[in-house]
XYZ file of C-alpha atoms in Angstrom:
563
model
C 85.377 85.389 162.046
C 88.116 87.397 161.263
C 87.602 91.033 160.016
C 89.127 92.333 156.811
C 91.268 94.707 156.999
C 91.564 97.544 153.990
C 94.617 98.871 153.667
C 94.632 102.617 152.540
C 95.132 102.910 148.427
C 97.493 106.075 147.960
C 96.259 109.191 144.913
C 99.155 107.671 142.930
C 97.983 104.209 142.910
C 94.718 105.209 142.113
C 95.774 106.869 139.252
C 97.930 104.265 137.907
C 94.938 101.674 138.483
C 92.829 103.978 136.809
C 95.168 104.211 133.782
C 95.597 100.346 133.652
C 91.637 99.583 133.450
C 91.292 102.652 131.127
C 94.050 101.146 128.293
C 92.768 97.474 128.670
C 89.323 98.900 127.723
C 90.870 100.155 124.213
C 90.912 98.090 120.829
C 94.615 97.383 120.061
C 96.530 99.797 118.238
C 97.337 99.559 114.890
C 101.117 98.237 114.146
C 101.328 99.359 110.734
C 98.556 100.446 108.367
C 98.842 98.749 105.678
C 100.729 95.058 104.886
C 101.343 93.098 102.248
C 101.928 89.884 102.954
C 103.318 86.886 100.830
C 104.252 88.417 97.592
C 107.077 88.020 95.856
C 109.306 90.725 96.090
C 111.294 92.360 93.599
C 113.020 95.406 95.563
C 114.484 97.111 92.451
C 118.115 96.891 93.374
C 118.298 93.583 90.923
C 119.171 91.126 93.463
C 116.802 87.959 92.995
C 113.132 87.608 94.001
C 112.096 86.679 97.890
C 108.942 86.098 99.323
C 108.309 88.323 102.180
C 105.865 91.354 103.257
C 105.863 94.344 103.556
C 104.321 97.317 106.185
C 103.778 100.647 105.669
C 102.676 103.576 108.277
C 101.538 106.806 107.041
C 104.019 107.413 103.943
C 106.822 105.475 104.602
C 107.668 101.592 103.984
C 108.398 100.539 107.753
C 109.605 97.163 107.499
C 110.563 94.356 104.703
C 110.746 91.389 105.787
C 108.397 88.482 107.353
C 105.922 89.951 109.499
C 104.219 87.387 112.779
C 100.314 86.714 113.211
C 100.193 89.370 116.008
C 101.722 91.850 113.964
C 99.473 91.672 110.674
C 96.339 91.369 113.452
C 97.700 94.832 115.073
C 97.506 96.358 110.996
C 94.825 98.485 109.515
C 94.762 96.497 106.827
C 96.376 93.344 105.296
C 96.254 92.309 101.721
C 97.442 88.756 100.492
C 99.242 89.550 97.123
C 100.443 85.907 96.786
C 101.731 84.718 92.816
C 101.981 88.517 92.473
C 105.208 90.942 92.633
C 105.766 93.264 94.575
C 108.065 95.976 93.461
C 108.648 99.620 93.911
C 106.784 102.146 92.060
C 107.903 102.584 88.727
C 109.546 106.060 87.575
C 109.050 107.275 84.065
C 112.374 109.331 83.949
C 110.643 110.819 80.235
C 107.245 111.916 80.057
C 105.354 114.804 78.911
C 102.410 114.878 81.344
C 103.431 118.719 82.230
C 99.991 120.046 81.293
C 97.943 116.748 81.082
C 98.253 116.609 84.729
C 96.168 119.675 85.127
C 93.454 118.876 83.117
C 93.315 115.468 84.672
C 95.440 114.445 87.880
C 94.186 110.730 88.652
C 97.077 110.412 85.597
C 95.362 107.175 84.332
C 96.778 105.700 81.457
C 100.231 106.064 83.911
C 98.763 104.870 87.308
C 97.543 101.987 85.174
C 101.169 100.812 84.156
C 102.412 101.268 87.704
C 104.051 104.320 87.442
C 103.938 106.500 90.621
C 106.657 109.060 89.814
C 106.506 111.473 86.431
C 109.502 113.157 85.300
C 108.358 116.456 83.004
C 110.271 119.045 81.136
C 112.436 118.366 77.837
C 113.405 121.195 76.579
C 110.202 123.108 76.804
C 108.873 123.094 80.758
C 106.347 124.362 82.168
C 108.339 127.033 83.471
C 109.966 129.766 83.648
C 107.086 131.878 81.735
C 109.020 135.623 81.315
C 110.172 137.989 79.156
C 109.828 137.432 75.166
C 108.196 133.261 76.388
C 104.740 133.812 75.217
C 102.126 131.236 77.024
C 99.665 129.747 74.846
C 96.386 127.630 76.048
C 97.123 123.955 75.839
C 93.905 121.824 76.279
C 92.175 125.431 77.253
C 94.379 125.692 80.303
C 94.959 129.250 81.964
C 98.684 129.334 82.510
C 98.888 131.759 85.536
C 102.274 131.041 86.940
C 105.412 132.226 85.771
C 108.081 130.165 87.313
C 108.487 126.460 87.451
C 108.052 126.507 91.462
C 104.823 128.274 90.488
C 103.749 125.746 88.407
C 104.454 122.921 90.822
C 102.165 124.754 93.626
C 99.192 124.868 90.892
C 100.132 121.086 90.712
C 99.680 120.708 93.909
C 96.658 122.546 94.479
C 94.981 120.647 91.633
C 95.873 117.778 93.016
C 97.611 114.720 91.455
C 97.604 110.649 91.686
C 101.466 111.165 90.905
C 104.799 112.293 92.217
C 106.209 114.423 89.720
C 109.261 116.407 89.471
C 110.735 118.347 86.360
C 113.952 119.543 84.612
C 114.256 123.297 83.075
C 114.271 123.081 79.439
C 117.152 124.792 77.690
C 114.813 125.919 75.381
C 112.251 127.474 77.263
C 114.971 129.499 79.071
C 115.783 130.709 75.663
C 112.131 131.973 74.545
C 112.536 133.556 77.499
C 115.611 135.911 76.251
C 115.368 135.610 72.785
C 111.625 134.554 71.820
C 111.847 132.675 68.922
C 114.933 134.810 66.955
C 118.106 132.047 65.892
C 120.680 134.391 66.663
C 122.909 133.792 69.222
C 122.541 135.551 72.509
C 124.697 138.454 74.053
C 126.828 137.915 76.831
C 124.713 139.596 78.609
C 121.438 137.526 77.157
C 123.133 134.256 78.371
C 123.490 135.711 81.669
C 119.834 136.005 81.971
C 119.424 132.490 80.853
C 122.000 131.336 83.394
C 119.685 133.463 85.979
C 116.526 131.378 84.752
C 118.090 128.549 84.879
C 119.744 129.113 88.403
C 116.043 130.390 89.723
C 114.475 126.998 88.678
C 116.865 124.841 90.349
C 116.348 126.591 93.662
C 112.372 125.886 93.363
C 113.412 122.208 92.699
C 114.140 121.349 88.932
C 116.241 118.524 88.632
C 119.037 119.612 86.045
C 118.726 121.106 82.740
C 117.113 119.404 79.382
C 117.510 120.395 75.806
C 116.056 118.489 72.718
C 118.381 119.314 69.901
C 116.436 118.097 66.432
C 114.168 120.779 65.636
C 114.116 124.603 65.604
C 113.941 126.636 67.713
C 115.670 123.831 70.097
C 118.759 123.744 67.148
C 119.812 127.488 67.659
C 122.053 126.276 71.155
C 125.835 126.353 70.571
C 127.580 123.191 72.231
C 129.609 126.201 74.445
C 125.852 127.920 75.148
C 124.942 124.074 76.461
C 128.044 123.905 78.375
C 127.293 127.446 79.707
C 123.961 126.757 80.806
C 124.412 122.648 82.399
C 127.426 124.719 84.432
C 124.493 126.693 86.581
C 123.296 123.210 87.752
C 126.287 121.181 88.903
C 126.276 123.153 92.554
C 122.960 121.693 93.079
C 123.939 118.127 91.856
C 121.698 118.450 88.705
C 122.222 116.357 85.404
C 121.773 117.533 81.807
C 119.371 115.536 80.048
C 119.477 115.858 76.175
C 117.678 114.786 73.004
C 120.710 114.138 70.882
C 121.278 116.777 67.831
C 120.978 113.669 65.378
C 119.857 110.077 65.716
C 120.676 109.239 62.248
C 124.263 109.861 60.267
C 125.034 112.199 62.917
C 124.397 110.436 65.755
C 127.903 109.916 66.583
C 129.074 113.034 66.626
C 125.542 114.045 68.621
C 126.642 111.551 71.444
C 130.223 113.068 71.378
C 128.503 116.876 72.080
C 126.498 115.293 75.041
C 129.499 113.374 76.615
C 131.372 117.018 75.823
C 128.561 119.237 77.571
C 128.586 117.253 80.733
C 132.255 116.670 81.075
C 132.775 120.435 80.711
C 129.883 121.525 83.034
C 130.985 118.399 85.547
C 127.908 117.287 85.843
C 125.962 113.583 84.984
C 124.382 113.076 81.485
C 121.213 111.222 80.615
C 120.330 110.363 76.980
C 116.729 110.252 75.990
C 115.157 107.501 74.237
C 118.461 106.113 72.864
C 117.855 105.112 69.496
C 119.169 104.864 65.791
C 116.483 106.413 64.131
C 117.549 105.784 59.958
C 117.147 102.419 58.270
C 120.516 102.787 56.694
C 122.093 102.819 60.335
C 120.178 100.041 61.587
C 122.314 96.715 62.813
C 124.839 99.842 64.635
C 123.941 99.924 67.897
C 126.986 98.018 69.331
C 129.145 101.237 67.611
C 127.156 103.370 69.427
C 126.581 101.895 72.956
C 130.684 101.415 72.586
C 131.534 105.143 72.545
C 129.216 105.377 75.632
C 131.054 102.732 77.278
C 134.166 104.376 76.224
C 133.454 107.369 77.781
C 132.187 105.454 81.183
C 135.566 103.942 81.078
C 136.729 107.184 81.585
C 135.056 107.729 84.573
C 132.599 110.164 83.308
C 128.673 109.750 84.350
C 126.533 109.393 81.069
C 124.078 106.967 80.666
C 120.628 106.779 78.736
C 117.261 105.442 78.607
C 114.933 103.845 75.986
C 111.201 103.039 75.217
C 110.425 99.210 73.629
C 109.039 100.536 70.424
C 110.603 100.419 66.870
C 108.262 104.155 66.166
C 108.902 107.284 67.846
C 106.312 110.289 67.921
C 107.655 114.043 66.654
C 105.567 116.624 64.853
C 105.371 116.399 61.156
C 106.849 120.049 61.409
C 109.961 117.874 62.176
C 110.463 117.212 58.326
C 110.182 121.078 57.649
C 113.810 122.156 56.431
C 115.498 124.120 58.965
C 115.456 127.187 56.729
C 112.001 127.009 56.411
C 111.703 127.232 60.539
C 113.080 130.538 60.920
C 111.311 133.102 62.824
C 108.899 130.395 64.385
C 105.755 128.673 63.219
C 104.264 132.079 62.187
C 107.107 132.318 59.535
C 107.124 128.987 58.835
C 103.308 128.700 57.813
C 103.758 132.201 55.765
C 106.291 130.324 53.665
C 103.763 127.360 53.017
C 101.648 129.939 51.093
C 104.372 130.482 48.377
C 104.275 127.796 45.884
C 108.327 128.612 44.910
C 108.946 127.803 48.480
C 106.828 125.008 48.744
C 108.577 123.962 45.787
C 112.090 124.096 47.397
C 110.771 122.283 50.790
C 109.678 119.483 49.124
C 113.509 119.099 46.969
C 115.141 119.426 50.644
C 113.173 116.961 52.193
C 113.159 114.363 49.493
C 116.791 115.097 48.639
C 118.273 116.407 52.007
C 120.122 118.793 53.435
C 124.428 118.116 54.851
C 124.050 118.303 58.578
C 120.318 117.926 59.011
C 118.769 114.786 60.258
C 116.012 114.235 57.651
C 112.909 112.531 58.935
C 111.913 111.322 55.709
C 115.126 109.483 54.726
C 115.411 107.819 57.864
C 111.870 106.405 57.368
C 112.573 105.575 53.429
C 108.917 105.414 52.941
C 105.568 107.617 53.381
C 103.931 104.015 54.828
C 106.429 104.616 57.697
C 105.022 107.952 58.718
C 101.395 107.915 60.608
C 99.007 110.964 61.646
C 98.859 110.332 65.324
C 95.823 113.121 66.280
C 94.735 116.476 64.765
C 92.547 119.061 65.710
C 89.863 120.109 63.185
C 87.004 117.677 62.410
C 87.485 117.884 58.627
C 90.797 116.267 59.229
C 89.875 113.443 61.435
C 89.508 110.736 58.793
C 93.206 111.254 58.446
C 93.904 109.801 62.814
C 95.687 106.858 61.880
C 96.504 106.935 58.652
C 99.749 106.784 57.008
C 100.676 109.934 54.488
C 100.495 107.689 51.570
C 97.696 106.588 52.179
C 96.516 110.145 52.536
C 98.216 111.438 49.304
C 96.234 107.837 47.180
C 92.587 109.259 48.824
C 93.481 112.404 48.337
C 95.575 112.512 44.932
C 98.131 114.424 46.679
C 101.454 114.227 45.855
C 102.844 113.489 50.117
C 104.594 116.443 50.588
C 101.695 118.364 49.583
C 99.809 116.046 52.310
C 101.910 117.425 54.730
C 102.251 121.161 54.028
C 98.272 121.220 54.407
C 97.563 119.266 56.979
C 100.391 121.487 59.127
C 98.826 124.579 57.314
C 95.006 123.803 58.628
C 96.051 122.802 62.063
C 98.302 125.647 62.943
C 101.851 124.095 61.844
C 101.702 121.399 64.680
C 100.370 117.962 63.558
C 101.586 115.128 66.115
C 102.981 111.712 64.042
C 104.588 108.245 64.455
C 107.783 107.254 62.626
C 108.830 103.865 62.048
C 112.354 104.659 62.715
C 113.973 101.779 64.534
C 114.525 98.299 63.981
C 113.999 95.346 67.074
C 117.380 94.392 67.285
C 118.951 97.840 68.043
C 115.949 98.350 70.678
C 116.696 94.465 72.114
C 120.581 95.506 71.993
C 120.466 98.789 73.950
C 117.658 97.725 76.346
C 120.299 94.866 77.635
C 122.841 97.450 78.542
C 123.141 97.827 82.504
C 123.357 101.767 82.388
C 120.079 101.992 79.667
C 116.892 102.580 81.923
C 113.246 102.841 80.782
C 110.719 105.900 80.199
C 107.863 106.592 77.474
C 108.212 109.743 76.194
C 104.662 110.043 76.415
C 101.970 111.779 78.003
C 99.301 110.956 81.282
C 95.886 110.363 79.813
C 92.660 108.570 79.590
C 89.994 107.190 77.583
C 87.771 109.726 77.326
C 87.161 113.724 77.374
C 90.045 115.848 75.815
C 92.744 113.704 76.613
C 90.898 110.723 74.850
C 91.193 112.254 71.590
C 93.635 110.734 68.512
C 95.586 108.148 68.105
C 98.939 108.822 70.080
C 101.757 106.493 70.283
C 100.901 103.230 71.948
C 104.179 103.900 74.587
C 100.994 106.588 76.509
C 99.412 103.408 77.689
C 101.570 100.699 77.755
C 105.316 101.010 77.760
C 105.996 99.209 81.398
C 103.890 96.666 81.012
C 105.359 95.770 77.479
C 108.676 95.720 79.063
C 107.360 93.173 81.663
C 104.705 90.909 79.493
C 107.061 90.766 76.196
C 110.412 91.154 76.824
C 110.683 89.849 80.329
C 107.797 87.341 80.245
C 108.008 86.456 76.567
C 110.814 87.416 74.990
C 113.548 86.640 77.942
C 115.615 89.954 76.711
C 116.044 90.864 80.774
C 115.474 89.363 83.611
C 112.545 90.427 85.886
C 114.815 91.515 88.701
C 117.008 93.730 85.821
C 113.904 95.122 84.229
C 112.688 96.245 87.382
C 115.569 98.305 88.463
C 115.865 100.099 85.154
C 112.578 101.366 85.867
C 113.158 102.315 89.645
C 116.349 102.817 91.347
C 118.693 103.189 88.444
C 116.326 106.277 87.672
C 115.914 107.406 90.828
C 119.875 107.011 90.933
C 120.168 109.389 87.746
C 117.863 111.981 89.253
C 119.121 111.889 92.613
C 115.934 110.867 94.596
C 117.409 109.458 97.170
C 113.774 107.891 99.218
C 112.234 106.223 96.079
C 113.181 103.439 93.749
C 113.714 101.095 96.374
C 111.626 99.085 98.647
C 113.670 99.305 102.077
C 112.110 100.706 105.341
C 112.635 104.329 105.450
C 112.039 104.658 101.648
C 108.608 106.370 100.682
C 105.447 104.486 100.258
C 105.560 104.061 96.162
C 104.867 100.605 95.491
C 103.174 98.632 93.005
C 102.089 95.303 92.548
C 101.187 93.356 89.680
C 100.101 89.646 88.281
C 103.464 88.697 86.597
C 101.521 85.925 84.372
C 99.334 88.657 82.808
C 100.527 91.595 83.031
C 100.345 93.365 79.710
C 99.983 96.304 76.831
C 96.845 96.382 74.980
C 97.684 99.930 73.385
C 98.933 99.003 69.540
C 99.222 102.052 66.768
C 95.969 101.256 65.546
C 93.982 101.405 68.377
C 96.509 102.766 71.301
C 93.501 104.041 73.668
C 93.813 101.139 75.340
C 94.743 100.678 79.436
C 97.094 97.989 79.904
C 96.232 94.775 82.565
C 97.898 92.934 85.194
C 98.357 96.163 87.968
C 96.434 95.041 90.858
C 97.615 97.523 93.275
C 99.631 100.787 93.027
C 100.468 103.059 96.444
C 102.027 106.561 96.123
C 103.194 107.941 99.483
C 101.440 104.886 101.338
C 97.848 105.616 99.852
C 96.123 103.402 97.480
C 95.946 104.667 94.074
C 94.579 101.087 92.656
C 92.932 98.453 94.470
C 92.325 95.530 92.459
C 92.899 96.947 89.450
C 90.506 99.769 89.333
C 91.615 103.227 90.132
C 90.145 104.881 93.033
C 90.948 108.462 92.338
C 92.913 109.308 95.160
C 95.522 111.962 95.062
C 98.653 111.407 97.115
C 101.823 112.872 94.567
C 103.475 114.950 96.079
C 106.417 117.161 94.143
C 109.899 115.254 93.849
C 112.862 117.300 94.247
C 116.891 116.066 93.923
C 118.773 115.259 97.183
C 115.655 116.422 99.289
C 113.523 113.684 101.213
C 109.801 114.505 101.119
């Protein structure tokens, strides 16, 4: 027999032996973490649906495409969302979540539409806090920050379900100066607001945002607007405005927008375009025209909408200006004189040149509904429409309102049946309108449970989807989709959202196109819509299969910066 002969095995070869038997021991490693696989996808740049997947790893969508057997095997996990669409996460370019967000951050009646991005801060944000701006305690909160970035880090330390990112409100930068006076500032006074304003953008504010309809908000100057939307442009911010008038004056409003950003040089957003007066209604052509016009021009304005014929204000909003000055401490002072009780109820029933008059845009008390107060005496009134309050009460309606804003501290939130469908159908088809709901992140129950807001807190994307795209045929699913993602990321600047293309941010949701709907109706708006099956902010699960698991990826959302 022959012998066998063993060769000698060298410390190198060894090792790499070693390293071999040591790997093939190991479970695979994970491709991606996440895929979903043969859904229809709607990317939000409005080209036409395709069935594909897609894979995600850590925050970031990875590829878009089709994906092979050994590649979904290699996956943490795989989820079939076939007959569903797959789109990116919807951005609500209006809200008003900047305090609901602390007092809850799972941001459920949001999360719940699809919505992974909040945009905060008209007029009033939650920052700067300095100066003559006096916090107050909304829902019991401690506000212990002072500047916006402040804010954002409490945000963030709280925790939140959401991205959000915010403008600086006009407004606020003015309490900060001026408290609530109506003069006109110094030279030197709009300095400081330039300052503010200038100080906010560098912690991450996305432009500057005034609201123009109601004192204190009224007291800025077109040239004080022009002044202050100047401090953003070297930062690539946009001014974002509430209109002066949405009524007879809404012409001339759009013309001071289109003027404040072509003198600053910077991008102009309207909110919630509308025409708020039933003597304007059938006008909306005359007033998406003069947009156009000025697009034509080669100047950046644009605006956005919500898909309701009601908008929500104050019912301080029908207060005469006059009666406004000094602030709400004046203001409810002057509702104990009868004489000037007297003349508030002539101006409001009669109106005033130059003021947009809530009440004769409605035409009727049945158009105006109490949307949540705060003592229990007056809860009987959640819901009900002012003449229905004056014929229990034997009020005449003015009187209706001058108490109720009297008892609850001269703030008393209310609906307005404003609009009419065929303006809201007409703008909604314009390619440069995009969507957001000018409402707030809540939930069902606990504080932010309470009233009966608008309807457009629970359900305004998934209206959009179930009864104008689904229904109604208005838009096409591909075109309503991008309104509510990349065409407002666009606006904003966020340049890795709004999209679903590898290298863009995890924000995606996904959603039963046959049922998605709103439940939320003005009656009984406390009401979560249906049809989002999963939503992912940042590449973590927010919903799985429709029920909310808590989770708190958001992350703060700044312009031009990649996070």
């Amino acid at each position: 027999m022959r012998r066998l002969t063993l060769l000698p095995i060298s410390l190198e070869m060894m090792f790499l032996l070693g390293l071999i038997l040591f790997i093939g021991c190991q479970a695979p490693v994970p491709g991606f973490d996440v895929v979903l696989i043969n859904g229809t996808i709607v990317d939000g740049s409005g080209s036409r649906p395709f069935t594909g997947d897609i894979a995600l790893k850590g925050d970031t969508i990875v590829r878009v495409g089709k994906l092979t057997d050994q590649e979904q095997r290699r996956s943490r996990r795989v989820i079939d969302v076939e007959k569903m669409v797959v789109a990116p996460g919807f951005i609500d370019i209006h809200t008003h979540s900047d305090y609901t967000l602390l007092v809850d951050g799972t941001a459920q009646s949001k999360v719940r539409q699809g919505v992974t991005t909040e945009i905060l801060g008209e007029a009033d944000s939650a920052g700067p806090f300095t100066g003559k701006a006096k916090p107050g305690h909304p829902y019991g909160l401690n506000i212990d920050w002072r500047t916006l970035g402040e804010y954002f880090q409490r945000l963030e330390r709280s925790g939140i379900s959401v991205n959000v990112g915010s403008f600086v409100g006009a407004t606020q930068v003015r309490r900060c100066v001026l408290g609530e006076e109506s003069r006109p500032p110094s030279k030197t006074e709009l300095e400081e607001m330039k300052n503010l304003v200038n100080e906010a953008m560098k912690e991450g504010a996305l432009g500057l945002s005034c609201a123009l309809l109601v004192p204190p908000n009224t007291y800025h100057t077109t040239d004080q607007l022009i002044e202050l939307a100047s401090v953003v442009k070297p930062y690539g911010g946009i001014y974002f405005t509430h209109i002066r008038s949405e009524g007879e004056g809404i012409q001339n409003a759009i013309k001071e927008a289109i003027e404040v950003g072509e003198k600053a040089g910077v991008p102009v957003d309207i909110i919630h375009l509308k025409i708020a007066d039933r003597r304007l209604w059938g006008r909306m052509k005359e007033i998406c025209d003069l947009i156009e016009s000025a697009r034509n021009r080669g100047l950046q304005v644009s605006a956005n909408q919500y898909p309701y014929i009601a908008g929500q204000n104050d019912l301080v909003a029908l207060i005469p200006p006059w009666a406004m000055e000094g602030g709400r401490n004046k203001m409810l002072q002057r509702l104990n004189q009868p004489a000037l009780r007297a003349r508030m109820e002539k101006d409001i029933l009669e109106g005033i040149p130059g003021w947009f008059d809530h009440y004769l845009a409605i035409g009727d008390w049945d158009r105006c509904q109490i949307a949540s107060v705060g003592l229990r005496k007056n809860k009987c009134y959640e819901g009900m429409t002012v003449s229905a309050i004056a014929s229990t009460t034997g009020k005449r309606p003015t009187e209706v309102i001058f108490d109720l804003l009297k008892d609850e501290d001269g703030s008393v939130p209310a609906i307005y049946f404003l609009m009419s469908e065929e303006d809201v159908r007409y703008a909604m088809q314009r390619p440069w309108v995009s969507f957001g709901s000018d409402g707030s992140a809540v939930r069902l129950d606990g504080v932010l449970g309470q009233g009966k807001p608008h309807p457009r807190w629970y359900g305004t994307f998934p209206r959009i989807l179930g009864k104008y795209v689904r229904e109604d045929h208005v838009l096409s699913l591909e075109e309503a989709i991008r309104k509510m993602t990349s065409l407002n990321a666009a606006k904003l600047g966020i340049s890795d959202r709004g999209l679903l293309r590898a290298g863009m941010k995890g924000d995606i949701t996904v959603f039963d196109p046959g049922r998605i709907t709103d439940k939320a109706t003005f009656q009984k708006p406390n009401q979560y819509a249906e049809g989002i099956e999963y939503v992912f902010v940042n590449g973590v699960a927010v919903m799985d299969r429709g029920d909310h698991l808590g989770t708190k990826p958001g992350r703060i959302v700044r312009r031009n910066i990649r996070n």
